[in-house]
DNA sequence: GACACCGTGTTGGATTTACAACAAACAGTT
DNA sequence: AACTGTTTGTTGTAAATCCAACACGGTGTC
């Protein structure tokens, strides 16, 4: 078990993160200043520099922690191979739903695409676990199809978040899974 | 202008106060421990003792600050003599409404009556400013009537708070004022 | 009465943060 | 180019808080 963090550090980091997230709902990281973050967080500027080198570092930390948390969540499940892709897709959707505010902030057009890249990498690792290899498809082709599937899925999930999650994670993963297996034919 | 308080002190006191108020919504001050307050506030126990001697002291500070704030609010108004009682009653009701959560907590049966005594003293000072003296009533009698009016008013206001403030402060002060001047006759 | 558990009040040393200030860089204006 | 205002990154010192520990008292159980 990791050593417990000093509560002052815990608090300071929490309010700095919350403040940056709030500011990113309004503008891009490039126009957010350290001074603004500190004013919103009510934390001294020199204290900021004992924790982070700049606002980009803080953002990177936020993204990394969310990705780690996402991986931890997805790692806690275990499914059979074929069923796994759909279940994992559903679990990823559930996770995104549970952190929908943070995810929307980090996926919006104000931020660069680093978070989306990270989520895509996670999706690739968890959803494309063994799925295509089991289908005996040419590895070169498999790679293209996998890229199509993962990026398509992520952007669908993104749209789902911004639409206020109007369908359940189960419905969404069913839709994705059906399209993956049967293309448009499966949706008529 | 007073010297600005160190933001750490400000924060520590705020969360300790908020935590005690939350606990007082569930039980009386006698069964609230310093340990519980600190756990809820996520503040070290030894830090508590650098600010307050015990939970009773903290409660006293909360009450005193609210009373001071109330006085400051009421002092910012100026009315003519006769009209003043009704206007001040309305202002007091407005203040109680604006701090309804805190007031309900401090006036509930879990706490002793110190806060109610303090509010009653304020009401006596502001609402009974010159009202009865101007009516040329026997001072001894005036004192009894004043006590009746102030305590009756306070308990009415208390009930109003717990009923969710179902009438406007203006309506309430009108009702109180009419009763004071004409008794039940004025309400038929 | 002994025991276990919990909370209190206190202490010393370590850690974290605040504060004020400074020099430098940047951006916008004239 | 000079000027102004803002932000940055850093520094030294002080203040506040954290942490772990201790002795003590109160409460409940056996």
Short mmCIF file of C-alpha atoms (C1' of nucleotides) in Angstrom, two decimals:
data_model
loop_
_atom_site.label_atom_id
_atom_site.label_comp_id
_atom_site.label_asym_id
_atom_site.label_seq_id
_atom_site.Cartn_x
_atom_site.Cartn_y
_atom_site.Cartn_z
CA UNK A 1 0.00 0.00 0.00
CA UNK A 2 1.36 3.35 -1.00
CA UNK A 3 2.32 5.78 1.70
CA UNK A 4 -0.48 8.19 2.53
CA UNK A 5 -0.06 11.62 1.02
CA UNK A 6 0.16 14.63 3.33
CA UNK A 7 -3.33 16.12 3.37
CA UNK A 8 -2.06 19.59 2.52
CA UNK A 9 -0.47 18.32 -0.67
CA UNK A 10 -3.61 16.34 -1.46
CA UNK A 11 -5.78 19.40 -1.04
CA UNK A 12 -3.49 21.75 -2.95
CA UNK A 13 -3.30 19.42 -5.92
CA UNK A 14 -7.02 18.80 -5.89
CA UNK A 15 -7.99 22.48 -6.01
CA UNK A 16 -5.36 23.27 -8.66
CA UNK A 17 -6.71 20.46 -10.83
CA UNK A 18 -10.31 21.47 -10.31
CA UNK A 19 -9.45 25.04 -11.19
CA UNK A 20 -7.65 24.17 -14.37
CA UNK A 21 -10.56 21.95 -15.44
CA UNK A 22 -12.98 24.78 -14.82
CA UNK A 23 -10.87 27.14 -16.91
CA UNK A 24 -10.56 24.58 -19.72
CA UNK A 25 -14.34 24.60 -20.00
CA UNK A 26 -14.02 28.18 -21.14
CA UNK A 27 -10.81 28.39 -23.12
CA UNK A 28 -7.84 26.48 -24.39
CA UNK A 29 -4.80 25.55 -22.35
CA UNK A 30 -2.72 28.07 -24.29
CA UNK A 31 -4.61 31.01 -22.88
CA UNK A 32 -4.82 29.72 -19.32
CA UNK A 33 -2.21 31.32 -17.06
CA UNK A 34 -0.67 29.95 -13.89
CA UNK A 35 -1.79 33.12 -12.18
CA UNK A 36 -5.43 32.49 -13.13
CA UNK A 37 -5.33 28.89 -11.93
CA UNK A 38 -3.91 29.99 -8.58
CA UNK A 39 -6.44 32.76 -8.12
CA UNK A 40 -9.32 30.40 -8.78
CA UNK A 41 -7.83 27.75 -6.50
CA UNK A 42 -6.92 30.34 -3.85
CA UNK A 43 -3.40 28.94 -3.68
CA UNK A 44 -0.14 30.87 -3.66
CA UNK A 45 1.71 31.02 -6.99
CA UNK A 46 5.00 29.84 -5.51
CA UNK A 47 3.16 26.83 -4.14
CA UNK A 48 2.02 25.99 -7.66
CA UNK A 49 5.69 25.80 -8.73
CA UNK A 50 6.52 23.36 -5.94
CA UNK A 51 4.06 20.94 -7.47
CA UNK A 52 4.11 21.61 -11.22
CA UNK A 53 6.46 23.24 -13.70
CA UNK A 54 3.65 24.95 -15.64
CA UNK A 55 0.01 24.57 -16.66
CA UNK A 56 0.86 22.00 -19.31
CA UNK A 57 2.47 19.80 -16.68
CA UNK A 58 -0.62 20.07 -14.52
CA UNK A 59 -2.84 19.10 -17.45
CA UNK A 60 -0.60 16.15 -18.25
CA UNK A 61 -0.90 14.95 -14.67
CA UNK A 62 -4.69 15.21 -14.79
CA UNK A 63 -4.84 13.19 -18.00
CA UNK A 64 -2.41 10.56 -16.75
CA UNK A 65 -4.30 10.03 -13.53
CA UNK A 66 -7.60 9.65 -15.35
CA UNK A 67 -6.06 7.16 -17.79
CA UNK A 68 -4.55 5.17 -14.91
CA UNK A 69 -7.89 5.14 -13.15
CA UNK A 70 -9.57 4.01 -16.37
CA UNK A 71 -7.06 1.17 -16.79
CA UNK A 72 -7.54 0.12 -13.19
CA UNK A 73 -11.28 -0.01 -13.75
CA UNK A 74 -11.05 -2.01 -16.97
CA UNK A 75 -8.46 -4.37 -15.44
CA UNK A 76 -10.92 -5.35 -12.74
CA UNK A 77 -13.05 -7.22 -15.25
CA UNK A 78 -12.54 -10.58 -16.87
CA UNK A 79 -14.54 -11.94 -19.80
CA UNK A 80 -14.40 -14.74 -22.34
CA UNK A 81 -12.73 -13.85 -25.63
CA UNK A 82 -15.58 -13.18 -28.08
CA UNK A 83 -17.92 -11.68 -25.53
CA UNK A 84 -15.06 -9.68 -24.14
CA UNK A 85 -14.96 -7.00 -26.83
CA UNK A 86 -18.56 -6.03 -26.31
CA UNK A 87 -18.38 -6.20 -22.53
CA UNK A 88 -15.19 -4.18 -22.45
CA UNK A 89 -16.71 -1.60 -24.77
CA UNK A 90 -19.62 -1.35 -22.39
CA UNK A 91 -17.32 -1.04 -19.40
CA UNK A 92 -15.32 1.69 -21.12
CA UNK A 93 -18.57 3.52 -21.84
CA UNK A 94 -19.61 3.10 -18.20
CA UNK A 95 -16.33 4.56 -17.09
CA UNK A 96 -16.62 7.52 -19.45
CA UNK A 97 -20.17 8.06 -18.18
CA UNK A 98 -19.02 8.02 -14.56
CA UNK A 99 -16.42 10.65 -15.36
CA UNK A 100 -18.41 12.41 -18.00
CA UNK A 101 -17.68 15.98 -16.89
CA UNK A 102 -13.94 15.49 -16.74
CA UNK A 103 -13.90 13.55 -20.00
CA UNK A 104 -15.95 16.17 -21.82
CA UNK A 105 -13.57 18.86 -20.61
CA UNK A 106 -10.49 16.94 -21.67
CA UNK A 107 -11.96 15.89 -25.01
CA UNK A 108 -13.33 19.28 -26.03
CA UNK A 109 -11.82 21.38 -28.78
CA UNK A 110 -10.15 23.68 -26.29
CA UNK A 111 -7.57 21.10 -25.40
CA UNK A 112 -5.16 19.45 -27.77
CA UNK A 113 -5.76 15.82 -28.58
CA UNK A 114 -3.39 14.24 -26.11
CA UNK A 115 -6.16 12.91 -23.91
CA UNK A 116 -8.04 11.50 -26.87
CA UNK A 117 -4.85 9.79 -28.00
CA UNK A 118 -4.45 8.28 -24.58
CA UNK A 119 -8.03 7.04 -24.46
CA UNK A 120 -7.61 5.61 -27.95
CA UNK A 121 -4.52 3.72 -26.81
CA UNK A 122 -6.43 2.31 -23.85
CA UNK A 123 -9.34 1.31 -26.06
CA UNK A 124 -6.93 -0.35 -28.45
CA UNK A 125 -5.37 -2.34 -25.64
CA UNK A 126 -8.63 -3.42 -23.97
CA UNK A 127 -11.13 -3.69 -26.78
CA UNK A 128 -8.87 -5.07 -29.49
CA UNK A 129 -7.36 -7.53 -27.02
CA UNK A 130 -7.57 -10.68 -29.17
CA UNK A 131 -10.64 -10.04 -31.26
CA UNK A 132 -9.22 -9.85 -34.78
CA UNK A 133 -6.40 -12.32 -34.30
CA UNK A 134 -9.00 -14.95 -33.38
CA UNK A 135 -10.72 -14.23 -36.74
CA UNK A 136 -7.63 -15.31 -38.67
CA UNK A 137 -7.59 -12.10 -40.71
CA UNK A 138 -4.38 -11.03 -42.47
CA UNK A 139 -2.32 -9.17 -39.83
CA UNK A 140 -1.69 -6.21 -42.15
CA UNK A 141 -5.41 -5.89 -42.89
CA UNK A 142 -6.21 -6.51 -39.24
CA UNK A 143 -4.14 -3.53 -38.31
CA UNK A 144 -6.08 -1.22 -40.62
CA UNK A 145 -9.43 -2.58 -39.48
CA UNK A 146 -8.39 -2.28 -35.85
CA UNK A 147 -7.44 1.32 -36.33
CA UNK A 148 -10.76 1.97 -38.04
CA UNK A 149 -12.71 0.30 -35.24
CA UNK A 150 -10.95 1.94 -32.34
CA UNK A 151 -10.95 5.45 -33.75
CA UNK A 152 -14.51 5.09 -34.95
CA UNK A 153 -15.61 3.85 -31.53
CA UNK A 154 -13.85 6.61 -29.64
CA UNK A 155 -15.43 9.33 -31.74
CA UNK A 156 -18.82 7.72 -31.35
CA UNK A 157 -18.33 7.65 -27.59
CA UNK A 158 -17.27 11.29 -27.67
CA UNK A 159 -20.44 12.27 -29.51
CA UNK A 160 -22.44 10.18 -27.02
CA UNK A 161 -20.94 12.14 -24.13
CA UNK A 162 -21.71 15.49 -25.70
CA UNK A 163 -25.27 14.41 -26.47
CA UNK A 164 -25.79 13.82 -22.80
CA UNK A 165 -25.53 10.02 -22.95
CA UNK A 166 -28.99 9.57 -24.38
CA UNK A 167 -28.59 5.79 -24.73
CA UNK A 168 -27.35 3.33 -22.15
CA UNK A 169 -23.78 1.98 -22.26
CA UNK A 170 -25.25 -1.44 -23.08
CA UNK A 171 -27.17 -0.08 -26.06
CA UNK A 172 -24.15 1.81 -27.31
CA UNK A 173 -21.81 -1.17 -27.03
CA UNK A 174 -24.43 -3.33 -28.77
CA UNK A 175 -24.59 -0.87 -31.63
CA UNK A 176 -20.82 -0.70 -31.90
CA UNK A 177 -20.43 -4.46 -31.71
CA UNK A 178 -23.10 -5.13 -34.32
CA UNK A 179 -21.55 -2.64 -36.74
CA UNK A 180 -18.09 -4.12 -36.19
CA UNK A 181 -19.32 -7.60 -37.03
CA UNK A 182 -21.88 -6.96 -39.78
CA UNK A 183 -21.34 -3.44 -40.96
CA UNK A 184 -24.40 -1.43 -42.00
CA UNK A 185 -26.16 -4.66 -42.88
CA UNK A 186 -26.45 -5.41 -39.17
CA UNK A 187 -28.24 -2.14 -38.54
CA UNK A 188 -31.17 -2.40 -40.94
CA UNK B 1 -9.10 47.80 6.99
CA UNK B 2 -8.19 44.71 8.93
CA UNK B 3 -5.11 42.76 8.01
CA UNK B 4 -5.88 39.97 5.58
CA UNK B 5 -6.05 36.56 7.16
CA UNK B 6 -3.64 33.88 6.01
CA UNK B 7 -5.56 31.74 3.55
CA UNK B 8 -4.68 28.54 5.36
CA UNK B 9 -6.23 29.78 8.58
CA UNK B 10 -9.25 30.96 6.63
CA UNK B 11 -9.68 27.57 5.02
CA UNK B 12 -9.09 25.58 8.18
CA UNK B 13 -11.65 27.57 10.13
CA UNK B 14 -14.17 27.37 7.32
CA UNK B 15 -14.04 23.59 7.01
CA UNK B 16 -14.12 23.11 10.78
CA UNK B 17 -17.20 25.28 11.01
CA UNK B 18 -18.90 23.59 8.10
CA UNK B 19 -18.19 20.20 9.62
CA UNK B 20 -19.57 21.09 13.02
CA UNK B 21 -22.73 22.49 11.41
CA UNK B 22 -23.18 19.30 9.45
CA UNK B 23 -22.81 17.23 12.60
CA UNK B 24 -25.25 19.44 14.49
CA UNK B 25 -27.89 18.59 11.90
CA UNK B 26 -27.69 15.03 13.19
CA UNK B 27 -27.04 15.30 16.91
CA UNK B 28 -26.51 17.64 19.80
CA UNK B 29 -23.27 19.44 20.60
CA UNK B 30 -22.79 17.21 23.66
CA UNK B 31 -22.30 14.13 21.56
CA UNK B 32 -20.12 15.72 18.90
CA UNK B 33 -16.43 15.01 19.47
CA UNK B 34 -13.42 17.01 18.34
CA UNK B 35 -12.18 13.87 16.65
CA UNK B 36 -15.32 13.61 14.53
CA UNK B 37 -15.20 17.26 13.52
CA UNK B 38 -11.59 16.87 12.42
CA UNK B 39 -12.22 13.70 10.48
CA UNK B 40 -15.10 15.29 8.60
CA UNK B 41 -13.06 18.43 7.96
CA UNK B 42 -9.94 16.41 7.07
CA UNK B 43 -7.91 18.57 9.42
CA UNK B 44 -5.36 17.39 11.98
CA UNK B 45 -6.58 17.25 15.58
CA UNK B 46 -3.67 19.27 16.94
CA UNK B 47 -4.52 21.97 14.41
CA UNK B 48 -8.02 22.16 15.84
CA UNK B 49 -6.53 22.99 19.22
CA UNK B 50 -4.49 25.86 17.79
CA UNK B 51 -7.75 27.52 16.74
CA UNK B 52 -10.31 26.44 19.35
CA UNK B 53 -10.25 25.08 22.91
CA UNK B 54 -13.06 22.61 22.28
CA UNK B 55 -16.24 22.04 20.25
CA UNK B 56 -18.21 24.41 22.44
CA UNK B 57 -15.77 27.21 21.66
CA UNK B 58 -16.10 26.53 17.96
CA UNK B 59 -19.88 26.66 18.21
CA UNK B 60 -19.67 29.91 20.16
CA UNK B 61 -17.53 31.41 17.42
CA UNK B 62 -20.00 30.34 14.74
CA UNK B 63 -22.89 31.90 16.63
CA UNK B 64 -21.01 35.11 17.39
CA UNK B 65 -19.99 35.61 13.79
CA UNK B 66 -23.52 35.08 12.57
CA UNK B 67 -24.88 37.53 15.15
CA UNK B 68 -22.25 40.10 14.19
CA UNK B 69 -23.11 39.67 10.54
CA UNK B 70 -26.80 40.03 11.38
CA UNK B 71 -26.13 43.25 13.30
CA UNK B 72 -24.04 44.62 10.46
CA UNK B 73 -26.90 43.88 8.05
CA UNK B 74 -29.54 45.48 10.25
CA UNK B 75 -27.30 48.49 10.95
CA UNK B 76 -27.13 49.27 7.25
CA UNK B 77 -30.77 50.36 7.22
CA UNK B 78 -32.37 53.54 8.42
CA UNK B 79 -36.11 54.07 8.84
CA UNK B 80 -38.52 56.51 10.41
CA UNK B 81 -39.66 55.64 13.92
CA UNK B 82 -43.12 54.13 13.52
CA UNK B 83 -42.42 52.45 10.23
CA UNK B 84 -39.11 51.28 11.56
CA UNK B 85 -40.40 48.37 13.63
CA UNK B 86 -42.12 46.75 10.70
CA UNK B 87 -39.27 47.41 8.30
CA UNK B 88 -36.71 46.10 10.74
CA UNK B 89 -38.80 43.02 11.37
CA UNK B 90 -38.87 42.48 7.63
CA UNK B 91 -35.11 42.98 7.37
CA UNK B 92 -34.48 40.54 10.18
CA UNK B 93 -36.68 38.00 8.40
CA UNK B 94 -34.77 38.62 5.17
CA UNK B 95 -31.51 38.01 6.95
CA UNK B 96 -32.77 34.79 8.54
CA UNK B 97 -34.01 33.69 5.13
CA UNK B 98 -30.63 34.37 3.52
CA UNK B 99 -28.95 32.26 6.17
CA UNK B 100 -31.77 29.81 6.63
CA UNK B 101 -29.68 26.65 6.67
CA UNK B 102 -27.27 27.94 9.29
CA UNK B 103 -30.08 29.42 11.36
CA UNK B 104 -32.12 26.23 11.27
CA UNK B 105 -29.11 24.27 12.42
CA UNK B 106 -28.35 26.66 15.24
CA UNK B 107 -31.97 26.97 16.33
CA UNK B 108 -32.83 23.28 16.27
CA UNK B 109 -33.42 21.27 19.38
CA UNK B 110 -29.99 19.65 19.15
CA UNK B 111 -28.25 22.79 20.26
CA UNK B 112 -28.83 24.59 23.52
CA UNK B 113 -30.63 27.91 23.31
CA UNK B 114 -27.63 30.23 23.25
CA UNK B 115 -28.12 31.21 19.63
CA UNK B 116 -31.82 31.84 20.14
CA UNK B 117 -30.98 34.04 23.13
CA UNK B 118 -28.54 35.97 21.00
CA UNK B 119 -31.06 36.46 18.20
CA UNK B 120 -33.66 37.51 20.73
CA UNK B 121 -31.25 40.12 22.09
CA UNK B 122 -30.65 41.44 18.60
CA UNK B 123 -34.37 41.55 17.86
CA UNK B 124 -34.93 43.39 21.12
CA UNK B 125 -32.34 45.97 20.22
CA UNK B 126 -33.45 46.54 16.65
CA UNK B 127 -37.18 45.96 16.66
CA UNK B 128 -37.99 47.45 20.05
CA UNK B 129 -35.79 50.47 19.32
CA UNK B 130 -38.26 53.17 20.35
CA UNK B 131 -41.56 51.63 19.55
CA UNK B 132 -43.18 51.29 22.96
CA UNK B 133 -41.57 54.36 24.51
CA UNK B 134 -43.16 56.47 21.79
CA UNK B 135 -46.56 55.02 22.79
CA UNK B 136 -46.21 56.48 26.30
CA UNK B 137 -46.92 53.14 27.97
CA UNK B 138 -45.91 52.56 31.57
CA UNK B 139 -42.23 51.53 31.42
CA UNK B 140 -42.82 48.50 33.67
CA UNK B 141 -45.67 47.36 31.48
CA UNK B 142 -43.69 48.23 28.39
CA UNK B 143 -40.99 45.86 29.49
CA UNK B 144 -43.39 42.96 29.80
CA UNK B 145 -45.03 43.70 26.46
CA UNK B 146 -41.63 44.07 24.81
CA UNK B 147 -40.58 40.70 26.11
CA UNK B 148 -43.81 39.17 24.86
CA UNK B 149 -43.42 40.74 21.44
CA UNK B 150 -39.78 39.85 20.91
CA UNK B 151 -40.03 36.26 22.13
CA UNK B 152 -43.27 35.73 20.28
CA UNK B 153 -41.78 37.13 17.11
CA UNK B 154 -38.64 35.05 17.32
CA UNK B 155 -40.58 31.84 17.78
CA UNK B 156 -42.84 32.77 14.91
CA UNK B 157 -39.79 33.37 12.73
CA UNK B 158 -38.35 30.05 13.82
CA UNK B 159 -41.50 28.21 12.80
CA UNK B 160 -41.44 30.11 9.50
CA UNK B 161 -37.93 28.87 8.81
CA UNK B 162 -38.80 25.27 9.55
CA UNK B 163 -41.89 25.53 7.37
CA UNK B 164 -39.64 26.40 4.48
CA UNK B 165 -40.45 30.13 4.48
CA UNK B 166 -43.83 29.67 2.84
CA UNK B 167 -44.67 33.39 3.09
CA UNK B 168 -42.55 36.37 2.10
CA UNK B 169 -40.67 38.35 4.73
CA UNK B 170 -42.98 41.29 3.94
CA UNK B 171 -46.09 39.22 4.59
CA UNK B 172 -44.63 37.85 7.80
CA UNK B 173 -43.62 41.26 9.13
CA UNK B 174 -47.06 42.61 8.19
CA UNK B 175 -48.68 39.83 10.18
CA UNK B 176 -46.42 40.42 13.19
CA UNK B 177 -46.89 44.18 13.05
CA UNK B 178 -50.68 43.95 12.78
CA UNK B 179 -50.87 41.60 15.72
CA UNK B 180 -48.58 43.80 17.81
CA UNK B 181 -50.76 46.81 17.18
CA UNK B 182 -54.25 45.33 17.20
CA UNK B 183 -53.99 41.89 18.65
CA UNK B 184 -56.23 39.15 17.23
CA UNK B 185 -58.75 41.83 16.28
CA UNK B 186 -56.41 42.96 13.52
CA UNK B 187 -56.32 39.49 11.98
CA UNK B 188 -60.03 38.82 11.48
"C1'" DG C 1 -11.09 -4.59 39.76
"C1'" DA C 2 -8.94 -5.44 35.45
"C1'" DC C 3 -9.02 -4.79 30.81
"C1'" DA C 4 -9.84 -2.88 26.25
"C1'" DC C 5 -11.16 0.79 23.58
"C1'" DC C 6 -12.00 5.50 22.57
"C1'" DG C 7 -11.33 10.36 22.90
"C1'" DT C 8 -8.73 14.26 24.88
"C1'" DG C 9 -5.09 17.60 25.33
"C1'" DT C 10 -0.44 18.24 24.52
"C1'" DT C 11 4.30 18.08 22.51
"C1'" DG C 12 8.31 18.28 19.24
"C1'" DG C 13 10.01 18.04 14.86
"C1'" DA C 14 9.07 17.86 9.94
"C1'" DT C 15 6.67 19.36 6.02
"C1'" DT C 16 4.01 22.34 3.30
"C1'" DT C 17 2.29 26.68 2.12
"C1'" DA C 18 2.00 31.74 2.33
"C1'" DC C 19 3.82 36.04 1.68
"C1'" DA C 20 6.40 39.71 -0.28
"C1'" DA C 21 9.68 40.84 -3.29
"C1'" DC C 22 12.66 40.74 -7.30
"C1'" DA C 23 14.41 40.51 -12.14
"C1'" DA C 24 13.18 39.11 -16.53
"C1'" DA C 25 10.19 38.13 -20.39
"C1'" DC C 26 6.16 38.95 -23.05
"C1'" DA C 27 2.41 41.46 -25.30
"C1'" DG C 28 0.18 45.50 -26.66
"C1'" DT C 29 0.15 50.46 -27.45
"C1'" DT C 30 1.94 54.82 -28.88
"C1'" DA D 1 12.11 52.21 -29.83
"C1'" DA D 2 10.03 53.31 -25.59
"C1'" DC D 3 6.64 52.57 -22.42
"C1'" DT D 4 3.17 50.13 -19.66
"C1'" DG D 5 1.00 46.34 -17.76
"C1'" DT D 6 0.92 41.53 -16.98
"C1'" DT D 7 2.83 37.13 -16.12
"C1'" DT D 8 6.60 34.18 -15.04
"C1'" DG D 9 9.98 31.81 -12.27
"C1'" DT D 10 12.51 32.21 -8.27
"C1'" DT D 11 14.02 33.29 -3.46
"C1'" DG D 12 14.18 33.77 1.68
"C1'" DT D 13 11.66 33.90 5.69
"C1'" DA D 14 7.60 33.19 8.47
"C1'" DA D 15 3.40 30.93 9.46
"C1'" DA D 16 0.41 27.18 9.58
"C1'" DT D 17 -0.40 22.48 9.50
"C1'" DC D 18 0.78 17.60 9.67
"C1'" DC D 19 2.27 13.59 11.85
"C1'" DA D 20 3.31 10.43 15.40
"C1'" DA D 21 3.45 9.80 19.95
"C1'" DC D 22 2.34 10.17 24.82
"C1'" DA D 23 -0.20 10.18 29.28
"C1'" DC D 24 -4.57 10.52 31.05
"C1'" DG D 25 -9.56 10.00 31.81
"C1'" DG D 26 -14.01 8.00 30.67
"C1'" DT D 27 -16.92 4.17 29.29
"C1'" DG D 28 -18.35 -0.41 28.81
"C1'" DT D 29 -17.51 -5.39 29.41
"C1'" DC D 30 -16.22 -9.46 31.83
#
